[in-house]
PDB file of C-alpha atoms and ligand atoms in Angstrom:
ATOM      1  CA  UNK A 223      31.053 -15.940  27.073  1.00 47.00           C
ATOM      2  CA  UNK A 224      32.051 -12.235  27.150  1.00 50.00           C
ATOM      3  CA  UNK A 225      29.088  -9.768  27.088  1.00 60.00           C
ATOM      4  CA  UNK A 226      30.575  -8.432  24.050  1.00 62.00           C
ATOM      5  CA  UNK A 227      29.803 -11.508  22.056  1.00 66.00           C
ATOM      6  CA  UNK A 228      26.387 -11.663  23.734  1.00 76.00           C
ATOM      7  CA  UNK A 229      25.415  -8.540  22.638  1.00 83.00           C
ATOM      8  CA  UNK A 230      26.745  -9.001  18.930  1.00 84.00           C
ATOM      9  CA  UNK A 231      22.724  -9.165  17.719  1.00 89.00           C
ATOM     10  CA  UNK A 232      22.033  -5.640  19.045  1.00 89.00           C
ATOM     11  CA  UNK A 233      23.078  -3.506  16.130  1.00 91.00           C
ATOM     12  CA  UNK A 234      20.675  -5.744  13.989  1.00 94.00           C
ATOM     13  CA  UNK A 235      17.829  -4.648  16.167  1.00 95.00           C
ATOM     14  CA  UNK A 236      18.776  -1.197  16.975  1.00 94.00           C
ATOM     15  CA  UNK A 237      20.576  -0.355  13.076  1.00 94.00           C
ATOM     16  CA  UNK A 238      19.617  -2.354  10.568  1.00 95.00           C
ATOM     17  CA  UNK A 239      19.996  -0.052   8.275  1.00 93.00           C
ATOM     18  CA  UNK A 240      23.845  -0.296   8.818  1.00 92.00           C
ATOM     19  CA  UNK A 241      24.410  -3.967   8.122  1.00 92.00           C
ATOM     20  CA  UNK A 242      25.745  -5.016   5.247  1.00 92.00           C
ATOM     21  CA  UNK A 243      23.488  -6.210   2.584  1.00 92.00           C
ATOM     22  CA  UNK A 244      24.924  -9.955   1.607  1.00 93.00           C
ATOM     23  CA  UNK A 245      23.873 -10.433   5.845  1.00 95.00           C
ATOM     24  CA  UNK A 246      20.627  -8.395   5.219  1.00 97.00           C
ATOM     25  CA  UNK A 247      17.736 -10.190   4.242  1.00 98.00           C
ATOM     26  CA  UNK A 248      14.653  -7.577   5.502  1.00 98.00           C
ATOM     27  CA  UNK A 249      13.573  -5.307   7.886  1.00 97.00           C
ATOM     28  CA  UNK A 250      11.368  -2.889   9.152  1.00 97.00           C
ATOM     29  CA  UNK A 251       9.879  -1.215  12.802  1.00 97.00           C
ATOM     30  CA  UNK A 252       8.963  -4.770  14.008  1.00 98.00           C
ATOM     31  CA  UNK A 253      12.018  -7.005  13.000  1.00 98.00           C
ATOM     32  CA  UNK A 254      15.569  -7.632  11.260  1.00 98.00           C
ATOM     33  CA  UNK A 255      15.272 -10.746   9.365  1.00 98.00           C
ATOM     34  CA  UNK A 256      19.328 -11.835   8.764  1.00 97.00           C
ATOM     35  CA  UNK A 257      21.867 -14.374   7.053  1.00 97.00           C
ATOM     36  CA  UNK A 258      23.453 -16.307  10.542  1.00 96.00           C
ATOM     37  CA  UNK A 259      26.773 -15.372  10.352  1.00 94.00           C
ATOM     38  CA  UNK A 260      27.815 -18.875  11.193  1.00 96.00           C
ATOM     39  CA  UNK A 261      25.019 -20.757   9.979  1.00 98.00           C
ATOM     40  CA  UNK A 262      24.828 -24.495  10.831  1.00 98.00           C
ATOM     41  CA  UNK A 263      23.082 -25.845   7.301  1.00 98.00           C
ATOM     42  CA  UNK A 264      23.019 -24.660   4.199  1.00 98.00           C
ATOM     43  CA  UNK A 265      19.876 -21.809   4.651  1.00 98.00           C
ATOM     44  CA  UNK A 266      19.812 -20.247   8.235  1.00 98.00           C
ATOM     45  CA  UNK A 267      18.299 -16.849   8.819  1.00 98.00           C
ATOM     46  CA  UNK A 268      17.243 -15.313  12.219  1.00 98.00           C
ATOM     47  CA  UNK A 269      13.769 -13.304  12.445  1.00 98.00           C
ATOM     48  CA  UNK A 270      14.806 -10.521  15.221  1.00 98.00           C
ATOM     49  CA  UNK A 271      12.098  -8.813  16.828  1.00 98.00           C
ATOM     50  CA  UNK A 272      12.968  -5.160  17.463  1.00 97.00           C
ATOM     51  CA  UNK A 273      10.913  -4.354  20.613  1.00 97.00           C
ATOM     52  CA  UNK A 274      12.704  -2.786  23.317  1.00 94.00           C
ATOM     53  CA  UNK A 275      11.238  -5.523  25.801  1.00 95.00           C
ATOM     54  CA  UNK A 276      10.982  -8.239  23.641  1.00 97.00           C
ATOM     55  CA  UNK A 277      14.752  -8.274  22.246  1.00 96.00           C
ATOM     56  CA  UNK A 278      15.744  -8.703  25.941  1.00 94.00           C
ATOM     57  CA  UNK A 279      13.039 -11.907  27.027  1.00 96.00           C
ATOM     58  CA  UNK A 280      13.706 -15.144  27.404  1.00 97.00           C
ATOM     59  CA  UNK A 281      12.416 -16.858  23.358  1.00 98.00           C
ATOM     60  CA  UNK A 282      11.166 -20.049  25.607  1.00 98.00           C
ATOM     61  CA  UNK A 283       8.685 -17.851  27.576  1.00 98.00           C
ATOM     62  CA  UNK A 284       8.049 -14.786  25.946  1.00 98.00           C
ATOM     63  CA  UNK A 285       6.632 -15.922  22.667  1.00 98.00           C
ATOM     64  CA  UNK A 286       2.864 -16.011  23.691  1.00 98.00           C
ATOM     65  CA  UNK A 287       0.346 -16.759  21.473  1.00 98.00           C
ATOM     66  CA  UNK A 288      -0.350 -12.937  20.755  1.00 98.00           C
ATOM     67  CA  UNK A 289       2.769 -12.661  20.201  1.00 98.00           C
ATOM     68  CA  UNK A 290       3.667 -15.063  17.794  1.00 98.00           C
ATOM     69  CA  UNK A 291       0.367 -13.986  15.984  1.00 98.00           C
ATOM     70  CA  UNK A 292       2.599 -10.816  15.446  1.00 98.00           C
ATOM     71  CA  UNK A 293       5.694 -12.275  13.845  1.00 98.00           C
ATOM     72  CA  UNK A 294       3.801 -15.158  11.963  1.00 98.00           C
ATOM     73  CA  UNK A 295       4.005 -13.408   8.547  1.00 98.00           C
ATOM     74  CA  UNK A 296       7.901 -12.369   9.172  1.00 98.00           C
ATOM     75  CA  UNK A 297       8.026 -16.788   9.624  1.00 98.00           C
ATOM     76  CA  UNK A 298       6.297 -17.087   6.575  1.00 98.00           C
ATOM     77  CA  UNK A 299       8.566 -14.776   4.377  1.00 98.00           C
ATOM     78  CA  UNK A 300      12.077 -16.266   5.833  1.00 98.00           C
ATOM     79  CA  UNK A 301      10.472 -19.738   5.162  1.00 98.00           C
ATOM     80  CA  UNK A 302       9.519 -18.961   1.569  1.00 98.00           C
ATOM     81  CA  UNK A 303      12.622 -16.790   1.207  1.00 98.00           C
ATOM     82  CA  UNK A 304      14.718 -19.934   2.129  1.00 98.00           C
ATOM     83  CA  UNK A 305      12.532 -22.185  -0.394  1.00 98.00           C
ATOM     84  CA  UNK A 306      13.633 -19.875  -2.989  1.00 98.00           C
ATOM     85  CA  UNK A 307      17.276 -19.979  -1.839  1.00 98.00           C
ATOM     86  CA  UNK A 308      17.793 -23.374  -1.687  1.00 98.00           C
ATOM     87  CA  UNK A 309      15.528 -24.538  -4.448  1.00 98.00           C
ATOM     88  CA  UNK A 310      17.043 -22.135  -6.723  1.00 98.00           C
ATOM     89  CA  UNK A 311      20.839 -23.479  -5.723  1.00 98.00           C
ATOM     90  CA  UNK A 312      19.963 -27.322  -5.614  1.00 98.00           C
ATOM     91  CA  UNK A 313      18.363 -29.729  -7.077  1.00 98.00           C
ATOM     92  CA  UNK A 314      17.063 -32.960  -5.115  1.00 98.00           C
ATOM     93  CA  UNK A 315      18.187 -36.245  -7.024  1.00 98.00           C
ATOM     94  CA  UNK A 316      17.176 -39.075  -4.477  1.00 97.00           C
ATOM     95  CA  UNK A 317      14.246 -38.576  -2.485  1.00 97.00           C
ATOM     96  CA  UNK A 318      15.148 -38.505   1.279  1.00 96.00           C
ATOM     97  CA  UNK A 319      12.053 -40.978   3.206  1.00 93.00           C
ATOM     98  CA  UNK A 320       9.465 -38.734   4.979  1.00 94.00           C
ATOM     99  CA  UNK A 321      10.998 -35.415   4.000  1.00 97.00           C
ATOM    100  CA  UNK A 322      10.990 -35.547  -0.060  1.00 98.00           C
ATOM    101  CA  UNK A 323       9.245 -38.883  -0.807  1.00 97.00           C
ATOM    102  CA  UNK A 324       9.147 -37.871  -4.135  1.00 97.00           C
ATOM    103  CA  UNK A 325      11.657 -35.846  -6.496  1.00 97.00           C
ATOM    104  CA  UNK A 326       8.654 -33.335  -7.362  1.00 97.00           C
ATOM    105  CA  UNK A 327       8.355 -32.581  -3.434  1.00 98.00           C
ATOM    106  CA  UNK A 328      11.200 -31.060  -3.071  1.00 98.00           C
ATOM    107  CA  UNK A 329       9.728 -28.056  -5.498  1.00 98.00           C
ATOM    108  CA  UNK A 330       6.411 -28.142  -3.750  1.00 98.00           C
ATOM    109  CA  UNK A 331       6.750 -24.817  -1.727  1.00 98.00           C
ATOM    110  CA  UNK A 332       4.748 -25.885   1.400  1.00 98.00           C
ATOM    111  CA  UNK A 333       6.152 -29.985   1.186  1.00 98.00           C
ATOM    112  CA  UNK A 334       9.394 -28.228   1.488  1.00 98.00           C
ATOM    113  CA  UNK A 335       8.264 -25.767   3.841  1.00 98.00           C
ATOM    114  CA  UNK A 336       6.147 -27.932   6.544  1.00 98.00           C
ATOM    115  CA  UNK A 337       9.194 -30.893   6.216  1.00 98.00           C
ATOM    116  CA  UNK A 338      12.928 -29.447   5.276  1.00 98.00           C
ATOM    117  CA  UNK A 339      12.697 -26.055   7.236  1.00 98.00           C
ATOM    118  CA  UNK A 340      12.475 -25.516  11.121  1.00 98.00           C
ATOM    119  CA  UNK A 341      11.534 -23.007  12.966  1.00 98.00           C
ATOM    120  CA  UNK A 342      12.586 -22.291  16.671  1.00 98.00           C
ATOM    121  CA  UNK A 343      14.362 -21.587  19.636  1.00 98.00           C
ATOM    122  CA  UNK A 344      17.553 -22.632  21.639  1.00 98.00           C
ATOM    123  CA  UNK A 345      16.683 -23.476  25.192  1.00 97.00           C
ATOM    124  CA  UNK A 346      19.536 -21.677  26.573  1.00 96.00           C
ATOM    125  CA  UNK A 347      20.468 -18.903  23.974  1.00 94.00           C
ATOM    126  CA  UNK A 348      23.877 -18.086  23.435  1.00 89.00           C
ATOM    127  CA  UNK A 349      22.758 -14.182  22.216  1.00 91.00           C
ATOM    128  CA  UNK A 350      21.353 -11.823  24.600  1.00 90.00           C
ATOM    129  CA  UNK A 351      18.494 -10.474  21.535  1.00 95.00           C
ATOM    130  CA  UNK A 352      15.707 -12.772  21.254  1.00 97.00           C
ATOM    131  CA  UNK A 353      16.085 -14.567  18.022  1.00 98.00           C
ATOM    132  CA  UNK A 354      14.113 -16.942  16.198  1.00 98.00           C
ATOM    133  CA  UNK A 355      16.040 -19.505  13.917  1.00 98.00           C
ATOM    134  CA  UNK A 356      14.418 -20.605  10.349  1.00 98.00           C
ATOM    135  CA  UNK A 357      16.642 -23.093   9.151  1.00 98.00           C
ATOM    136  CA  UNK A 358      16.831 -26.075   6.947  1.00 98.00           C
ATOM    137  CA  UNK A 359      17.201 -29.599   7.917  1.00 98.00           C
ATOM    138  CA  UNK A 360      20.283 -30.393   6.123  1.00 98.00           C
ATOM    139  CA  UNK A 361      22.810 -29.317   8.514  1.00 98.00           C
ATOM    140  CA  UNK A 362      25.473 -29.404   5.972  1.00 97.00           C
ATOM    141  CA  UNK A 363      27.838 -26.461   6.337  1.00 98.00           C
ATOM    142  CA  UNK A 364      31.545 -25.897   7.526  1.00 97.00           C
ATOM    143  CA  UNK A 365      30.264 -23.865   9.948  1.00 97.00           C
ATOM    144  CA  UNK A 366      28.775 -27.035  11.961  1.00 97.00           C
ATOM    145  CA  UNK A 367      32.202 -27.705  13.794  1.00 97.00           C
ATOM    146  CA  UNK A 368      31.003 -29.507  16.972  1.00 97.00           C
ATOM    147  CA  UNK A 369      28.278 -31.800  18.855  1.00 97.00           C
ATOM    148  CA  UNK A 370      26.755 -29.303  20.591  1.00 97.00           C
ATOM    149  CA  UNK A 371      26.006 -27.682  17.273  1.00 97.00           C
ATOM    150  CA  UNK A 372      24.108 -30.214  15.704  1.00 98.00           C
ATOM    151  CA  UNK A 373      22.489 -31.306  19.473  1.00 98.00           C
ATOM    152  CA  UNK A 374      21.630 -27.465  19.866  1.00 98.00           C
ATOM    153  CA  UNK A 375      18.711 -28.360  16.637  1.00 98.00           C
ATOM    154  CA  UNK A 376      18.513 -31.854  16.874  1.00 97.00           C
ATOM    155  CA  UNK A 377      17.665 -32.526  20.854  1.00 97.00           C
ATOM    156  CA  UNK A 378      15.118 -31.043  23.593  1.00 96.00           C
ATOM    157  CA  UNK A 379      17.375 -27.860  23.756  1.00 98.00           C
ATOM    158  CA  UNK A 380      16.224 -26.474  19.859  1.00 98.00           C
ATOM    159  CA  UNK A 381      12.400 -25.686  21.198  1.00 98.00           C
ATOM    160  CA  UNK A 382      10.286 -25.918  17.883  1.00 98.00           C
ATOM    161  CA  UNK A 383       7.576 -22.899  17.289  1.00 98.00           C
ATOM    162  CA  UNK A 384       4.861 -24.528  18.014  1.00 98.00           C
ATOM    163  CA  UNK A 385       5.580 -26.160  21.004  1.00 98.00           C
ATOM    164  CA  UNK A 386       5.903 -22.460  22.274  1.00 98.00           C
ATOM    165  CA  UNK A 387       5.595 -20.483  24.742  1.00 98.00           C
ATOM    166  CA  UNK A 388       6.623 -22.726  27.461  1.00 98.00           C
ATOM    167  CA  UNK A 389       5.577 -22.665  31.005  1.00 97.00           C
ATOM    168  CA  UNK A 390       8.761 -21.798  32.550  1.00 97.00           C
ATOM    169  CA  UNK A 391      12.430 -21.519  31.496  1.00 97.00           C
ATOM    170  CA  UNK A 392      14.201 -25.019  31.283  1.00 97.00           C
ATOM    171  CA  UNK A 393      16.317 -25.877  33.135  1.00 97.00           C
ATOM    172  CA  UNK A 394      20.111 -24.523  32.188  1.00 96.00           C
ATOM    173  CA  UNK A 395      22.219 -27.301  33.400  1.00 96.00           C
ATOM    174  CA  UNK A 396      19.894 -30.359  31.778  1.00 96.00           C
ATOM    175  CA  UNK A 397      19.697 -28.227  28.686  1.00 97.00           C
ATOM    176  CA  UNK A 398      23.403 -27.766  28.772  1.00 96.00           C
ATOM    177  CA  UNK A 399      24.009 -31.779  29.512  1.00 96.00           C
ATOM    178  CA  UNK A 400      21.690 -32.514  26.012  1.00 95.00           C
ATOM    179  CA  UNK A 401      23.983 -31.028  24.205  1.00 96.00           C
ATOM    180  CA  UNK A 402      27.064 -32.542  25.722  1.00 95.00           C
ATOM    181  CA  UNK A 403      26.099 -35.754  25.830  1.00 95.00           C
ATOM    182  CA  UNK A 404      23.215 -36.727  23.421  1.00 96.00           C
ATOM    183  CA  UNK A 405      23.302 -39.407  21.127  1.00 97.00           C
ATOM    184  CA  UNK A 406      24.227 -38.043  17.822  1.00 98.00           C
ATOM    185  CA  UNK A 407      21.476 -39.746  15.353  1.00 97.00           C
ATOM    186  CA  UNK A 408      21.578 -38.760  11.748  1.00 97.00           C
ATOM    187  CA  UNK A 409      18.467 -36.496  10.660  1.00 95.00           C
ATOM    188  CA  UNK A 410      18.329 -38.319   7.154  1.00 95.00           C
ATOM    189  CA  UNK A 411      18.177 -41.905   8.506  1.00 95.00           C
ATOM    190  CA  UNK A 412      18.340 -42.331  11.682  1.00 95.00           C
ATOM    191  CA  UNK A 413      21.833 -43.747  12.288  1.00 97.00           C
ATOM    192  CA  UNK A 414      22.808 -43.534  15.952  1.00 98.00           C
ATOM    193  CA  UNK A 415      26.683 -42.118  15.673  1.00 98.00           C
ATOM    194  CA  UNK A 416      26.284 -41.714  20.027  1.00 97.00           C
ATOM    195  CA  UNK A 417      29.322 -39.555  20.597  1.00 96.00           C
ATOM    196  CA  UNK A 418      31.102 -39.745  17.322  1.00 98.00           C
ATOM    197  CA  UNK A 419      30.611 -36.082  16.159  1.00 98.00           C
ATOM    198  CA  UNK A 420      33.369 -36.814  12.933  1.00 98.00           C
ATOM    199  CA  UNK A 421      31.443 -39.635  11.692  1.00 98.00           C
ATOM    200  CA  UNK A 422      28.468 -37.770  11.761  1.00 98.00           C
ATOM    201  CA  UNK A 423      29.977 -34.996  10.030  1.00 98.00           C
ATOM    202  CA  UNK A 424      31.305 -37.051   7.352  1.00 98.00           C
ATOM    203  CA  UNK A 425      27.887 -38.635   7.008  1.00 98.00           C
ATOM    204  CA  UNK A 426      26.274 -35.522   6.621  1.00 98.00           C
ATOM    205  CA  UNK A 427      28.026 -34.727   3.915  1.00 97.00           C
ATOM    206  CA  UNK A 428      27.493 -37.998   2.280  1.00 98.00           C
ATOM    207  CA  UNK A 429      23.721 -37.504   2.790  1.00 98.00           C
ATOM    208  CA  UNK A 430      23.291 -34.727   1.291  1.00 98.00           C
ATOM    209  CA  UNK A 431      25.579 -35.245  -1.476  1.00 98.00           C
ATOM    210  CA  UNK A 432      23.803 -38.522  -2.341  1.00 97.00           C
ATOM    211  CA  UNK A 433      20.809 -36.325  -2.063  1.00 98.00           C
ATOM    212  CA  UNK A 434      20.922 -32.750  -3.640  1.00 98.00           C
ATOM    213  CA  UNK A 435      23.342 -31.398  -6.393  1.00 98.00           C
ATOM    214  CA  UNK A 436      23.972 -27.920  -8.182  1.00 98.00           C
ATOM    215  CA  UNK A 437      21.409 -26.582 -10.530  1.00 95.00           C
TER     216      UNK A 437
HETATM  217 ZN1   ZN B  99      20.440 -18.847  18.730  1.00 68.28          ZN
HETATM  218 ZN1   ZN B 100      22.076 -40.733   7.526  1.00 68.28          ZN
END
């Protein structure tokens, strides 16, 4: 990957001010809170930390407790932002079992919180700036076009908040293999699609279909 796309989160941390506004969704002397330009469901955001030092450690290590004490009420805002984004777009029509088990979870602000949105970090990031992703558990979006997209959230490689910080770094080349050659198992039901990434796909968008429509 050229160091030009590695470095494509810098201006976020360094100039906020200067991104557009659809991308923009808050900032101020301790982070940029943005719209993933390619976002792999249907609400993704990334909390930034601007910190000279921090920007440039490794997420797996460097978010210490102390730490994440800092950024814990930036987490809470892109997780309530994202409830009002999505629960303001869709409306859920079948419950989905152990997420929504009933229709008036879905509208239940810390149901949806604590079970449709994750919070975390990619084993081996593909961004140079430290970046935390909020996203929700739909993964329905064109912008999911491969395996390793879906394995990169849904496999030992996506390292969930509070499982952090780890010990050490993982391993690169196990991390890598996760994500080339996981199983592929639905996050709805559980249906093991192994290394059929179009299935999958197609599924997805059958799930949530069945599942949410437009206000
Ligand atoms: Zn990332
Ligand atoms: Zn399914």
């Amino acid at each position: 990957m050229s160091s030009f796309w590695k470095s494509a989160l810098q201006i976020y941390v360094k100039n906020p001010q200067k991104v557009p506004s659809e991308e923009l969704v808050y900032y101020d002397e301790k982070v940029t809170i943005i719209n993933d330009k390619f976002p792999k469901s249907t609400c993704h955001l990334l909390i930034l930390p601007r910190d000279g030092k921090l920007t440039l450690q490794h997420p797996t290590i460097a978010l210490t407790d102390r730490i994440k004490d800092s950024l814990e009420e930036y987490v809470r805002m892109a997780q309530e932002y994202i409830f009002k984004t999505f629960t303001s777009k869709y409306k859920l029509v079948k419950p989905i079992p152990n997420v929504f088990d009933k229709i008036e979870d879905f509208n239940d602000m810390e149901i949806f919180i604590d079970k449709f949105i994750t919070v975390g970090v990619h084993s081996v990031p593909s961004m140079a700036n430290l970046h935390i992703h909020v996203i929700t558990k739909d993964f329905h979006s064109e912008k999911l076009k491969y395996k390793n997209h879906y394995l990169s959230f849904n496999s030992e490689f996506y390292r969930k908040w509070d499982s952090l910080p780890l010990e050490q770094i993982p391993v690169r080349d196990e991390m890598i293999d996760l994500v080339k050659h996981g199983d592929l198992i639905c996050c709805y039901c559980n249906a093991n699609f192994k290394n059929q990434f179009a299935k999958l796909k197609k599924h997805l968008n059958e799930e949530f279909e069945n599942h949410f429509k437009l206000k």
